[in-house]
C-alpha cells in the first residue's frame, strides 16, 4: 500500500493562494493516479482534482479556473495550486493515490493521506 504525506495547508484570506504538496512512498510509471479530495465540516468528502500517468486531469466544477493540479514523477509528488480562494474552499484536503491499468483514467483511489487543513477567512 502506497503511503502519502500532505503538506502546505494553513489559513489564508479570501482571494489568496496556497500550494498543497503530497509525497508518495512510490510511483508506478506504467499507471498511477494521484488526486486531491476535500471534506468540509458536516459535508461529504468530494473530489477536487485528479491527474493520471498520462497527465490527464479532472477537476470539480467548483474549482475549475482557480486550482491547478500537477505532478513530478521524479519526486513521487503531486501538487495543488489554489488561487482566488473562497470561504467555501475551507476544508481538510486529502491526497489520494492508486495504481491504475496502463493508459486508463483515474478511478476509485485506495490510498489516502492524513489530510491537511485549509482555512479561508473573509
PDB file of C-alpha atoms in Angstrom:
ATOM      1  CA  UNK A   1       0.000   0.000   0.000  1.00  0.00           C
ATOM      2  CA  UNK A   2       1.379   3.350  -1.000  1.00  0.00           C
ATOM      3  CA  UNK A   3       1.825   5.859   1.816  1.00  0.00           C
ATOM      4  CA  UNK A   4       1.075   9.529   1.343  1.00  0.00           C
ATOM      5  CA  UNK A   5       2.092  12.642   3.231  1.00  0.00           C
ATOM      6  CA  UNK A   6       0.489  16.031   2.626  1.00  0.00           C
ATOM      7  CA  UNK A   7       1.797  19.462   3.493  1.00  0.00           C
ATOM      8  CA  UNK A   8       1.059  23.086   2.747  1.00  0.00           C
ATOM      9  CA  UNK A   9      -2.252  23.723   4.440  1.00  0.00           C
ATOM     10  CA  UNK A  10      -2.889  26.805   6.503  1.00  0.00           C
ATOM     11  CA  UNK A  11      -5.009  29.880   6.912  1.00  0.00           C
ATOM     12  CA  UNK A  12      -5.379  32.478   4.178  1.00  0.00           C
ATOM     13  CA  UNK A  13      -7.665  35.380   3.414  1.00  0.00           C
ATOM     14  CA  UNK A  14     -10.239  35.154   0.657  1.00  0.00           C
ATOM     15  CA  UNK A  15      -8.641  35.892  -2.693  1.00  0.00           C
ATOM     16  CA  UNK A  16      -5.319  34.495  -1.553  1.00  0.00           C
ATOM     17  CA  UNK A  17      -3.354  31.452  -2.666  1.00  0.00           C
ATOM     18  CA  UNK A  18      -1.948  28.264  -1.191  1.00  0.00           C
ATOM     19  CA  UNK A  19       0.010  25.344  -2.594  1.00  0.00           C
ATOM     20  CA  UNK A  20      -0.510  21.841  -1.266  1.00  0.00           C
ATOM     21  CA  UNK A  21       2.068  19.111  -1.728  1.00  0.00           C
ATOM     22  CA  UNK A  22       1.820  15.352  -1.391  1.00  0.00           C
ATOM     23  CA  UNK A  23       4.671  12.876  -1.470  1.00  0.00           C
ATOM     24  CA  UNK A  24       4.006   9.216  -2.197  1.00  0.00           C
ATOM     25  CA  UNK A  25       6.183   6.350  -0.960  1.00  0.00           C
ATOM     26  CA  UNK A  26       6.316   5.052  -4.520  1.00  0.00           C
ATOM     27  CA  UNK A  27       5.131   5.861  -8.032  1.00  0.00           C
ATOM     28  CA  UNK A  28       4.179   3.343 -10.684  1.00  0.00           C
ATOM     29  CA  UNK A  29       5.191   4.778 -14.040  1.00  0.00           C
ATOM     30  CA  UNK A  30       3.105   2.321 -16.032  1.00  0.00           C
ATOM     31  CA  UNK A  31      -0.110   3.522 -14.436  1.00  0.00           C
ATOM     32  CA  UNK A  32      -0.715   5.687 -11.401  1.00  0.00           C
ATOM     33  CA  UNK A  33      -3.361   8.143 -10.351  1.00  0.00           C
ATOM     34  CA  UNK A  34      -2.934  10.859  -7.749  1.00  0.00           C
ATOM     35  CA  UNK A  35      -5.502  13.331  -6.630  1.00  0.00           C
ATOM     36  CA  UNK A  36      -6.906  15.708  -4.074  1.00  0.00           C
ATOM     37  CA  UNK A  37     -10.177  15.447  -2.255  1.00  0.00           C
ATOM     38  CA  UNK A  38     -11.630  17.639   0.457  1.00  0.00           C
ATOM     39  CA  UNK A  39     -14.108  17.417   3.274  1.00  0.00           C
ATOM     40  CA  UNK A  40     -15.707  20.400   4.917  1.00  0.00           C
ATOM     41  CA  UNK A  41     -17.419  20.154   8.314  1.00  0.00           C
ATOM     42  CA  UNK A  42     -20.766  18.341   8.103  1.00  0.00           C
ATOM     43  CA  UNK A  43     -20.273  17.609   4.421  1.00  0.00           C
ATOM     44  CA  UNK A  44     -19.354  14.595   2.345  1.00  0.00           C
ATOM     45  CA  UNK A  45     -15.824  14.161   1.051  1.00  0.00           C
ATOM     46  CA  UNK A  46     -15.645  15.421  -2.521  1.00  0.00           C
ATOM     47  CA  UNK A  47     -13.285  15.274  -5.456  1.00  0.00           C
ATOM     48  CA  UNK A  48     -11.148  18.336  -6.080  1.00  0.00           C
ATOM     49  CA  UNK A  49      -8.829  17.164  -8.843  1.00  0.00           C
ATOM     50  CA  UNK A  50      -7.003  14.109 -10.156  1.00  0.00           C
ATOM     51  CA  UNK A  51      -4.106  13.536 -12.509  1.00  0.00           C
ATOM     52  CA  UNK A  52      -3.082  10.261 -14.128  1.00  0.00           C
ATOM     53  CA  UNK A  53       0.140   8.883 -15.561  1.00  0.00           C
ATOM     54  CA  UNK A  54      -0.636  10.407 -18.964  1.00  0.00           C
ATOM     55  CA  UNK A  55      -1.077  13.820 -17.384  1.00  0.00           C
ATOM     56  CA  UNK A  56      -4.814  13.915 -17.926  1.00  0.00           C
ATOM     57  CA  UNK A  57      -6.617  15.965 -15.312  1.00  0.00           C
ATOM     58  CA  UNK A  58     -10.103  16.097 -13.889  1.00  0.00           C
ATOM     59  CA  UNK A  59     -11.407  18.999 -11.835  1.00  0.00           C
ATOM     60  CA  UNK A  60     -14.515  19.653  -9.811  1.00  0.00           C
ATOM     61  CA  UNK A  61     -16.598  22.386 -11.425  1.00  0.00           C
ATOM     62  CA  UNK A  62     -16.280  24.471  -8.267  1.00  0.00           C
ATOM     63  CA  UNK A  63     -12.508  24.802  -8.632  1.00  0.00           C
ATOM     64  CA  UNK A  64     -12.043  24.993 -12.398  1.00  0.00           C
ATOM     65  CA  UNK A  65     -10.060  28.038 -13.391  1.00  0.00           C
ATOM     66  CA  UNK A  66      -8.805  28.575  -9.831  1.00  0.00           C
ATOM     67  CA  UNK A  67      -6.982  25.357  -8.882  1.00  0.00           C
ATOM     68  CA  UNK A  68      -4.257  23.545 -10.808  1.00  0.00           C
ATOM     69  CA  UNK A  69      -3.068  20.003 -10.156  1.00  0.00           C
ATOM     70  CA  UNK A  70       0.388  18.946 -11.276  1.00  0.00           C
ATOM     71  CA  UNK A  71       2.840  16.125 -10.647  1.00  0.00           C
ATOM     72  CA  UNK A  72       6.539  15.446 -10.525  1.00  0.00           C
ATOM     73  CA  UNK A  73       7.433  11.819 -11.238  1.00  0.00           C
ATOM     74  CA  UNK A  74      10.986  12.240 -10.046  1.00  0.00           C
ATOM     75  CA  UNK A  75       9.771  13.328  -6.620  1.00  0.00           C
ATOM     76  CA  UNK A  76       6.777  10.957  -6.412  1.00  0.00           C
ATOM     77  CA  UNK A  77       4.757  14.074  -5.774  1.00  0.00           C
ATOM     78  CA  UNK A  78       1.532  15.773  -6.669  1.00  0.00           C
ATOM     79  CA  UNK A  79       0.713  19.418  -6.060  1.00  0.00           C
ATOM     80  CA  UNK A  80      -2.411  21.527  -5.874  1.00  0.00           C
ATOM     81  CA  UNK A  81      -2.019  25.200  -6.630  1.00  0.00           C
ATOM     82  CA  UNK A  82      -5.040  27.038  -5.245  1.00  0.00           C
ATOM     83  CA  UNK A  83      -5.693  30.615  -6.315  1.00  0.00           C
ATOM     84  CA  UNK A  84      -8.514  33.059  -5.637  1.00  0.00           C
ATOM     85  CA  UNK A  85      -9.515  31.050  -2.604  1.00  0.00           C
ATOM     86  CA  UNK A  86     -13.028  31.436  -1.275  1.00  0.00           C
ATOM     87  CA  UNK A  87     -14.521  30.805   2.147  1.00  0.00           C
ATOM     88  CA  UNK A  88     -16.305  27.760   0.736  1.00  0.00           C
ATOM     89  CA  UNK A  89     -12.912  26.191  -0.031  1.00  0.00           C
ATOM     90  CA  UNK A  90     -12.358  25.779   3.700  1.00  0.00           C
ATOM     91  CA  UNK A  91     -11.912  22.056   4.325  1.00  0.00           C
ATOM     92  CA  UNK A  92      -9.492  19.319   5.165  1.00  0.00           C
ATOM     93  CA  UNK A  93      -7.721  18.384   1.962  1.00  0.00           C
ATOM     94  CA  UNK A  94      -6.690  14.784   1.417  1.00  0.00           C
ATOM     95  CA  UNK A  95      -4.189  13.382  -1.026  1.00  0.00           C
ATOM     96  CA  UNK A  96      -5.150  10.051  -2.586  1.00  0.00           C
ATOM     97  CA  UNK A  97      -3.422   7.675  -4.962  1.00  0.00           C
ATOM     98  CA  UNK A  98      -3.564   4.231  -6.503  1.00  0.00           C
ATOM     99  CA  UNK A  99      -2.199   2.073  -9.268  1.00  0.00           C
ATOM    100  CA  UNK A 100      -4.331   2.050 -12.407  1.00  0.00           C
ATOM    101  CA  UNK A 101      -4.157  -0.081 -15.561  1.00  0.00           C
ATOM    102  CA  UNK A 102      -1.835   1.303 -18.212  1.00  0.00           C
ATOM    103  CA  UNK A 103      -3.353   4.149 -20.235  1.00  0.00           C
ATOM    104  CA  UNK A 104      -6.580   4.116 -18.252  1.00  0.00           C
ATOM    105  CA  UNK A 105      -8.015   7.094 -16.426  1.00  0.00           C
ATOM    106  CA  UNK A 106      -8.321   7.528 -12.685  1.00  0.00           C
ATOM    107  CA  UNK A 107     -10.981   5.600 -10.855  1.00  0.00           C
ATOM    108  CA  UNK A 108     -11.520   4.848  -7.185  1.00  0.00           C
ATOM    109  CA  UNK A 109      -8.373   5.510  -5.151  1.00  0.00           C
ATOM    110  CA  UNK A 110      -7.309   3.215  -2.343  1.00  0.00           C
ATOM    111  CA  UNK A 111      -4.532   5.033  -0.512  1.00  0.00           C
ATOM    112  CA  UNK A 112      -5.145   8.185   1.489  1.00  0.00           C
ATOM    113  CA  UNK A 113      -3.097  10.686   3.405  1.00  0.00           C
ATOM    114  CA  UNK A 114      -3.947  12.087   6.817  1.00  0.00           C
ATOM    115  CA  UNK A 115      -5.192  15.386   5.450  1.00  0.00           C
ATOM    116  CA  UNK A 116      -4.154  18.994   5.740  1.00  0.00           C
ATOM    117  CA  UNK A 117      -6.469  21.780   6.854  1.00  0.00           C
ATOM    118  CA  UNK A 118      -7.115  24.793   4.657  1.00  0.00           C
ATOM    119  CA  UNK A 119      -8.981  27.693   6.230  1.00  0.00           C
ATOM    120  CA  UNK A 120     -10.082  30.652   4.130  1.00  0.00           C
ATOM    121  CA  UNK A 121     -11.257  33.713   6.031  1.00  0.00           C
ATOM    122  CA  UNK A 122     -13.310  36.600   4.708  1.00  0.00           C
TER     123      UNK A 122
END
